[in-house]
mmCIF file of N, CA and C in Angstrom:
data_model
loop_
_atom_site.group_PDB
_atom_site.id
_atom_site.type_symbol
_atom_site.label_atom_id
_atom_site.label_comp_id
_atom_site.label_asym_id
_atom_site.label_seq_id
_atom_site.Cartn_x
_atom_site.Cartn_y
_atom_site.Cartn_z
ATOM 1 N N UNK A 81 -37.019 -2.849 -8.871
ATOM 2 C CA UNK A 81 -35.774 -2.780 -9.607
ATOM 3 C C UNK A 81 -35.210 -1.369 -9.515
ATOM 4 N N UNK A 82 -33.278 -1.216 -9.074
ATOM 5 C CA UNK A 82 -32.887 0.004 -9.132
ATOM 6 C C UNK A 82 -33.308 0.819 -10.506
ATOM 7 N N UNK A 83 -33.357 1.445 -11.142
ATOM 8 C CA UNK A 83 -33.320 2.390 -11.750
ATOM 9 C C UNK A 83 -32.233 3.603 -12.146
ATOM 10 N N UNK A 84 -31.599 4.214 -11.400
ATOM 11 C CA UNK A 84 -31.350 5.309 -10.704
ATOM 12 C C UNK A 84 -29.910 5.065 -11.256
ATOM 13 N N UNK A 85 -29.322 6.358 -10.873
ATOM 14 C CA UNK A 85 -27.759 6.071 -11.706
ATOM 15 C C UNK A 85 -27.233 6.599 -10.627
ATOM 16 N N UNK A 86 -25.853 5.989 -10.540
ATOM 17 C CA UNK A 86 -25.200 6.238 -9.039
ATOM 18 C C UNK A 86 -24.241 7.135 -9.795
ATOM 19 N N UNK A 87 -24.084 8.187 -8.871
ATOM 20 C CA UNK A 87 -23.301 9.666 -8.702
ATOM 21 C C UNK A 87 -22.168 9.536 -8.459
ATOM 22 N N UNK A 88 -20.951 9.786 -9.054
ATOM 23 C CA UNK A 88 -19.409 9.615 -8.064
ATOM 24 C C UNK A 88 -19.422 10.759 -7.846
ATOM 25 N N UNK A 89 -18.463 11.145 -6.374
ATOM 26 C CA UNK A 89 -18.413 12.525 -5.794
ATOM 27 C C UNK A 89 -16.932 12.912 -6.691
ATOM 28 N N UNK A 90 -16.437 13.918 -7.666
ATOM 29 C CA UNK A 90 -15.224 13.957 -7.786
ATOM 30 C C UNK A 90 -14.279 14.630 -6.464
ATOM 31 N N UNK A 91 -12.863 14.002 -6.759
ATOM 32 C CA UNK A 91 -12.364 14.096 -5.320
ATOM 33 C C UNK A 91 -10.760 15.247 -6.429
ATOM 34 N N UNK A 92 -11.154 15.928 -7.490
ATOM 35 C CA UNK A 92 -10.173 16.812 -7.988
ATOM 36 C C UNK A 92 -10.080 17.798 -7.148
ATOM 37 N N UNK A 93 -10.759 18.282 -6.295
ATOM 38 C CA UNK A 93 -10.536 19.811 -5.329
ATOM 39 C C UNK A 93 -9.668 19.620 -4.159
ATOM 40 N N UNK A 94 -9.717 17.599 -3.857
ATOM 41 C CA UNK A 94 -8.796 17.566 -2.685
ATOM 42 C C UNK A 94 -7.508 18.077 -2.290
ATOM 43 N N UNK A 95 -7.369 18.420 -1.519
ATOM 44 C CA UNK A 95 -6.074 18.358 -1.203
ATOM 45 C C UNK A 95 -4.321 17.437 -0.950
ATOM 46 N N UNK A 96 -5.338 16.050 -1.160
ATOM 47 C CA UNK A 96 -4.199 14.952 -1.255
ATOM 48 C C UNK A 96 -4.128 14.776 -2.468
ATOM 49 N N UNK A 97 -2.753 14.570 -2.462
ATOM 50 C CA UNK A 97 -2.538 14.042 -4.344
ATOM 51 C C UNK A 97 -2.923 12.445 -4.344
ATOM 52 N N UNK A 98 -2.794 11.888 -3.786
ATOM 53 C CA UNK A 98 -3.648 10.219 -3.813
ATOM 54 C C UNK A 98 -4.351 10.150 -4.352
ATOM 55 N N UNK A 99 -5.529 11.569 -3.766
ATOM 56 C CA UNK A 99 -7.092 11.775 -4.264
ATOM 57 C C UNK A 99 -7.146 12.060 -4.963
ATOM 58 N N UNK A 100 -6.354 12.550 -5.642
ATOM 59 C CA UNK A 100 -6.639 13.611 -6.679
ATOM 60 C C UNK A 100 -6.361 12.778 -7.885
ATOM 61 N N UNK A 101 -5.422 11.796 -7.942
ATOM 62 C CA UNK A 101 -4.848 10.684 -8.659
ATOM 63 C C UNK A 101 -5.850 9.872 -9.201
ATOM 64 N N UNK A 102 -6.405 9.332 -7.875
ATOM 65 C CA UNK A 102 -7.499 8.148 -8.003
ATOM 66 C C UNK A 102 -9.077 8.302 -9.003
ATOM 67 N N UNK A 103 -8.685 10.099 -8.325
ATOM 68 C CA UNK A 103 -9.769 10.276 -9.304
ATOM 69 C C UNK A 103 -10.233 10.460 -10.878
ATOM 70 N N UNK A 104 -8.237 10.681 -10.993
ATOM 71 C CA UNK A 104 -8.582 10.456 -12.774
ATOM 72 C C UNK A 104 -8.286 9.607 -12.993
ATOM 73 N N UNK A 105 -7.476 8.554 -12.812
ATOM 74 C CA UNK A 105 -7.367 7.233 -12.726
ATOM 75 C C UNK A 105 -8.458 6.218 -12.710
ATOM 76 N N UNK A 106 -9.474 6.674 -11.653
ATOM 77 C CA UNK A 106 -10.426 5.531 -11.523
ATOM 78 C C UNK A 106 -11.402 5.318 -12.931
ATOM 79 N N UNK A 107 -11.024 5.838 -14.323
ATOM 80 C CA UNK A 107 -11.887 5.397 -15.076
ATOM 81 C C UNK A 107 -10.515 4.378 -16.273
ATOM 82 N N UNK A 108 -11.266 3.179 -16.341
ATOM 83 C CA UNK A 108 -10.431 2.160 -17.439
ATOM 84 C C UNK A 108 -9.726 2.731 -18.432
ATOM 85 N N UNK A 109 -10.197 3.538 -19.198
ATOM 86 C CA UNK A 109 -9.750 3.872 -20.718
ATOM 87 C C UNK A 109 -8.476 4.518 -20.047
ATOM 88 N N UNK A 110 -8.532 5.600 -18.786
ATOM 89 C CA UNK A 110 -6.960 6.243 -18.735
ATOM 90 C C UNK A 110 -5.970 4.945 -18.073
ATOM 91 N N UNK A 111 -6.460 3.902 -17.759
ATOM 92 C CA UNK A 111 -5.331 3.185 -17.129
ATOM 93 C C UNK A 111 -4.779 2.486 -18.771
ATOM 94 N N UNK A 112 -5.581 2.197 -19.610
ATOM 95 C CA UNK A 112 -5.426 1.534 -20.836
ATOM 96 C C UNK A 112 -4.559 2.710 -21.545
ATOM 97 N N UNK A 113 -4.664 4.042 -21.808
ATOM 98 C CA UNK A 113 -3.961 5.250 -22.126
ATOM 99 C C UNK A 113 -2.458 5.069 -21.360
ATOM 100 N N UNK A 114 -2.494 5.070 -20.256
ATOM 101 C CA UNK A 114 -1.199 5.046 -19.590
ATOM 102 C C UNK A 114 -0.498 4.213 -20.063
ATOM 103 N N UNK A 115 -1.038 2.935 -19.809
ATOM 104 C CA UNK A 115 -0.106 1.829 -20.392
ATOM 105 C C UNK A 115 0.574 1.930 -21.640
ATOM 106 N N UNK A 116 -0.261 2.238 -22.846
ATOM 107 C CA UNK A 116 -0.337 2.106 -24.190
ATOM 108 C C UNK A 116 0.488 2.677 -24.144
ATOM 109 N N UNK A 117 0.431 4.516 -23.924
ATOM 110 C CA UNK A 117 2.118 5.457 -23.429
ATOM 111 C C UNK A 117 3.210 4.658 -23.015
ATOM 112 N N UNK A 118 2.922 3.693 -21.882
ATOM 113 C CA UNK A 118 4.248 3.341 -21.730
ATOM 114 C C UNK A 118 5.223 2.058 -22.557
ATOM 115 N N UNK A 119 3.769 1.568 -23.437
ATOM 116 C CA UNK A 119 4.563 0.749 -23.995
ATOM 117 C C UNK A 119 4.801 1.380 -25.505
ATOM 118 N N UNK A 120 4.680 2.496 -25.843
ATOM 119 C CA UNK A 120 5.317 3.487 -27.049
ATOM 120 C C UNK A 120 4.276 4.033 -28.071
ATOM 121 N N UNK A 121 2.960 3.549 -27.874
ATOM 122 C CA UNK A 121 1.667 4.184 -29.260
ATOM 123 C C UNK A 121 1.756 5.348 -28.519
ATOM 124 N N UNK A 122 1.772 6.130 -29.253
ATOM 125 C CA UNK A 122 1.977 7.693 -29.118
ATOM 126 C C UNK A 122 0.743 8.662 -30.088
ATOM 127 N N UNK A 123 0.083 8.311 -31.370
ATOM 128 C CA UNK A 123 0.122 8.683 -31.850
ATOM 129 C C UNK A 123 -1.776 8.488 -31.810
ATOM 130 N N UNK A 124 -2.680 9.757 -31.826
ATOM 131 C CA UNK A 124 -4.007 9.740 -31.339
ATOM 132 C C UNK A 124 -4.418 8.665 -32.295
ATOM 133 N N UNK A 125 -4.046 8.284 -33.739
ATOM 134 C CA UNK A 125 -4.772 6.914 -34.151
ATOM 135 C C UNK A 125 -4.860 5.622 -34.148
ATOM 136 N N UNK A 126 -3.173 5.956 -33.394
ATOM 137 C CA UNK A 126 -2.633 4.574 -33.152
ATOM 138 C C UNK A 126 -3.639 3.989 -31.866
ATOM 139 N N UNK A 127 -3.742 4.722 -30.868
ATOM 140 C CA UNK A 127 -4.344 5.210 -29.383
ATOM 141 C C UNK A 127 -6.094 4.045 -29.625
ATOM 142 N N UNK A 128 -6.240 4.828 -30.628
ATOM 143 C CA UNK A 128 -7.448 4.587 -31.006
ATOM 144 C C UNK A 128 -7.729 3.170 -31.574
ATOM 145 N N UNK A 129 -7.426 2.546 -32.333
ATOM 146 C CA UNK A 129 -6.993 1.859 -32.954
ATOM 147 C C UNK A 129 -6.483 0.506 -32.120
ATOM 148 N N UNK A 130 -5.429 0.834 -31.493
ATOM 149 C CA UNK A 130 -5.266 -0.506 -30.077
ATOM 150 C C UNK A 130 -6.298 -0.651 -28.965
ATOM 151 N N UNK A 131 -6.994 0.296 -28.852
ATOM 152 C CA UNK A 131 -8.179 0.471 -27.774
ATOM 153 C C UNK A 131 -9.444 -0.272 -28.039
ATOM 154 N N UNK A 132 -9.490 0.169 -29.403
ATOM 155 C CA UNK A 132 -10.931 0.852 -29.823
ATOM 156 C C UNK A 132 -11.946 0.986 -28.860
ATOM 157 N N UNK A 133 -11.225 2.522 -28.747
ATOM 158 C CA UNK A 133 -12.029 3.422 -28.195
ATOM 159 C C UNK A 133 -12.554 4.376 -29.074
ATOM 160 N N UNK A 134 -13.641 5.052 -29.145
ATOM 161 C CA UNK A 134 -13.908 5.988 -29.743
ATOM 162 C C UNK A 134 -13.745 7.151 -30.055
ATOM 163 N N UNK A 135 -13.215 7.844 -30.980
ATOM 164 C CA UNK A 135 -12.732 8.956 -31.138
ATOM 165 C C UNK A 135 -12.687 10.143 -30.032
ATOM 166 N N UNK A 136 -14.058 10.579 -30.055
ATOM 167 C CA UNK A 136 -14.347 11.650 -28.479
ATOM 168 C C UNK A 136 -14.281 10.894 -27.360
ATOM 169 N N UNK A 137 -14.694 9.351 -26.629
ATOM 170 C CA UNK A 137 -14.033 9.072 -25.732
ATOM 171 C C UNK A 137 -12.451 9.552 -25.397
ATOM 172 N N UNK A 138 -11.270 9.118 -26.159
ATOM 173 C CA UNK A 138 -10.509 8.937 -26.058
ATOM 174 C C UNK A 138 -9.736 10.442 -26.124
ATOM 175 N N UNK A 139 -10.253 11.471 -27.073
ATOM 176 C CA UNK A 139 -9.992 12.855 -26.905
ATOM 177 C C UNK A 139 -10.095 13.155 -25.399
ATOM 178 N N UNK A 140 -11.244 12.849 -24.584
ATOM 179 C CA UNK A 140 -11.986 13.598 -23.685
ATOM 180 C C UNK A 140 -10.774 12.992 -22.409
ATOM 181 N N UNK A 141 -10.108 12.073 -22.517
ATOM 182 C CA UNK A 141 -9.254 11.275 -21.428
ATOM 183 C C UNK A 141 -7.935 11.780 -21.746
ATOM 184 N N UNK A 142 -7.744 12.283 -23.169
ATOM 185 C CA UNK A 142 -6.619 12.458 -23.381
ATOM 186 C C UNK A 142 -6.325 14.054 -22.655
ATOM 187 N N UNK A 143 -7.046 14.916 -22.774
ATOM 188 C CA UNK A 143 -7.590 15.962 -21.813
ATOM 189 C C UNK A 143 -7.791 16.188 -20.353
ATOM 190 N N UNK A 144 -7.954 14.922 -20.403
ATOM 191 C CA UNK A 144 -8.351 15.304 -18.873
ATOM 192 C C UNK A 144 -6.880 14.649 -18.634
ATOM 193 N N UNK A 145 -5.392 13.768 -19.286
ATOM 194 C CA UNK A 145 -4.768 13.144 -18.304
ATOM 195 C C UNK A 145 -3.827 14.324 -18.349
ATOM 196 N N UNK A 146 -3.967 15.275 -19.483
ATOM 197 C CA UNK A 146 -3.073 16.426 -19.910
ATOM 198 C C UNK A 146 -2.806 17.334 -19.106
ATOM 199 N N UNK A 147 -4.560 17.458 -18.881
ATOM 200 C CA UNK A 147 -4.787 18.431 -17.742
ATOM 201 C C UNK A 147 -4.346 18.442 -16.467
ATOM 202 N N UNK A 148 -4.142 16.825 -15.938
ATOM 203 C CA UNK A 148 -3.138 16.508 -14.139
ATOM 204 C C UNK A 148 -2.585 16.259 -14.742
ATOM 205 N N UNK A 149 -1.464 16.631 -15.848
ATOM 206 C CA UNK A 149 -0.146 16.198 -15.744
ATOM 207 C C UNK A 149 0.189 14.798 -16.043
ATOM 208 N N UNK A 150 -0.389 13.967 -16.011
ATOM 209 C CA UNK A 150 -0.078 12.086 -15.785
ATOM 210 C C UNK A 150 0.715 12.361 -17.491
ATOM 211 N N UNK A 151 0.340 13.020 -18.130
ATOM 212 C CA UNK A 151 1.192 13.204 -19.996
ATOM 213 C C UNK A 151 1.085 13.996 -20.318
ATOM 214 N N UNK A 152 1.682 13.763 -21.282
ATOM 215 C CA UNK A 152 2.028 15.758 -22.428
ATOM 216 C C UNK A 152 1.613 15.408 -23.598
ATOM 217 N N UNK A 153 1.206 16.463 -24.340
ATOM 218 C CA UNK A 153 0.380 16.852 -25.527
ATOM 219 C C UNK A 153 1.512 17.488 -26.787
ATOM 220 N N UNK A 154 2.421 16.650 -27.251
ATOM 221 C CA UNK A 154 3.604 17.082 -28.088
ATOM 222 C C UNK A 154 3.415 18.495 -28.914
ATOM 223 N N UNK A 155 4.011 19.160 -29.289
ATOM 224 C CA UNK A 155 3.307 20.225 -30.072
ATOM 225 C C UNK A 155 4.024 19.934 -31.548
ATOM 226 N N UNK A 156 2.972 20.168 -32.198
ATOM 227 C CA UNK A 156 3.133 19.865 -33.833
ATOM 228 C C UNK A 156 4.452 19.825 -34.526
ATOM 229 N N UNK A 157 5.189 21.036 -33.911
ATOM 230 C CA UNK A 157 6.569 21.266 -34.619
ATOM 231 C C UNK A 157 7.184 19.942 -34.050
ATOM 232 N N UNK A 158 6.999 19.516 -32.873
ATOM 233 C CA UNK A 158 8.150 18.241 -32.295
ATOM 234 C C UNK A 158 7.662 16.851 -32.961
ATOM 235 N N UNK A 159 6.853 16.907 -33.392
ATOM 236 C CA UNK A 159 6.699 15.445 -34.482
ATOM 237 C C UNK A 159 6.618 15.392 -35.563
ATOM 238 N N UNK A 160 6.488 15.504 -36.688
ATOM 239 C CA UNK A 160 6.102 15.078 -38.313
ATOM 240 C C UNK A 160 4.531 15.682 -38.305
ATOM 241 N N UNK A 161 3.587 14.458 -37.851
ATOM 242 C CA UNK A 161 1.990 14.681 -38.004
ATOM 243 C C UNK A 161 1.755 15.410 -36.802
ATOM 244 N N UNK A 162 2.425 15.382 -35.523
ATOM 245 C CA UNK A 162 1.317 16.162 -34.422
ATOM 246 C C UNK A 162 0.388 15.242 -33.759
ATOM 247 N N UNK A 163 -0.607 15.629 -33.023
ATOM 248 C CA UNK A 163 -1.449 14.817 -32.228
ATOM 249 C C UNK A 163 -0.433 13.504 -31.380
ATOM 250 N N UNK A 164 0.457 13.457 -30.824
ATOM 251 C CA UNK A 164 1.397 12.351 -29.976
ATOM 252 C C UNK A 164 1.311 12.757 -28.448
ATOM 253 N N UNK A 165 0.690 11.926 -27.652
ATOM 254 C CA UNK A 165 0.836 11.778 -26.648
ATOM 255 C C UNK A 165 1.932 11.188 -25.779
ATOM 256 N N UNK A 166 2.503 11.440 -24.855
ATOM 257 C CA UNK A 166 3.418 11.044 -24.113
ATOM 258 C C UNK A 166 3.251 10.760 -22.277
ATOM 259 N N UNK A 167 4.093 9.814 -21.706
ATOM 260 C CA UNK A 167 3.569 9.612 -19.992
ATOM 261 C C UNK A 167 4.575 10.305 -19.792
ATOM 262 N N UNK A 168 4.847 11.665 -18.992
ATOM 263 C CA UNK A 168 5.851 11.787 -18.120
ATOM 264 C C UNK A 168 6.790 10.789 -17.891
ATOM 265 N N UNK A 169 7.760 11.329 -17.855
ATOM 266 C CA UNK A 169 9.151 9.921 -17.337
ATOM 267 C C UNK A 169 9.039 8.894 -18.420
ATOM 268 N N UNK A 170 8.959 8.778 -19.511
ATOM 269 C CA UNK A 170 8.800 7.556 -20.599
ATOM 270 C C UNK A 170 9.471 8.096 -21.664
ATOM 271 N N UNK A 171 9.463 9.136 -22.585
ATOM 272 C CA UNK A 171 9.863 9.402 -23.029
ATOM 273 C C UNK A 171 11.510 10.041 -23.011
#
């Protein structure tokens, strides 16, 4: 019986943006994040809450989609409560 845990190579250093895409992309919770953005939950509990995903899961994706750009991280003064995520081009 395998055992062993299979390794993904990350492909963030590439030079193609495809690759570079696929690679934050290729995990579920950010395609479920994207969507959710595009259909208007904005708001990290709402996020949470339609997912249920877990709190630090869902921090840790929200970070990393921030980080390539795929959304923006509202800043406190531009909402009421703060914590609102957004997809590029959606808002």
């Amino acid at each position: 019986m395998f055992t062993g845990g299979v390794t993904r190579t990350s492909l963030r250093d590439v030079s193609c943006s495809i690759a570079r895409t696929v690679d934050i992309l290729s995990d579920a919770w950010a395609w479920l994040i994207v969507r959710d953005a595009f259909l208007g939950v904005r708001h990290f509990d709402e996020l949470r809450a339609d997912l249920g995903i877990s709190s630090k899961v869902l921090a840790q994706r929200l970070v990393d989609l921030t980080d390539a750009a795929i959304g923006t991280d509202a800043k406190k003064g531009d909402v009421d409560n703060g914590n609102v995520f957004s997809s590029e081009g959606v808002t």
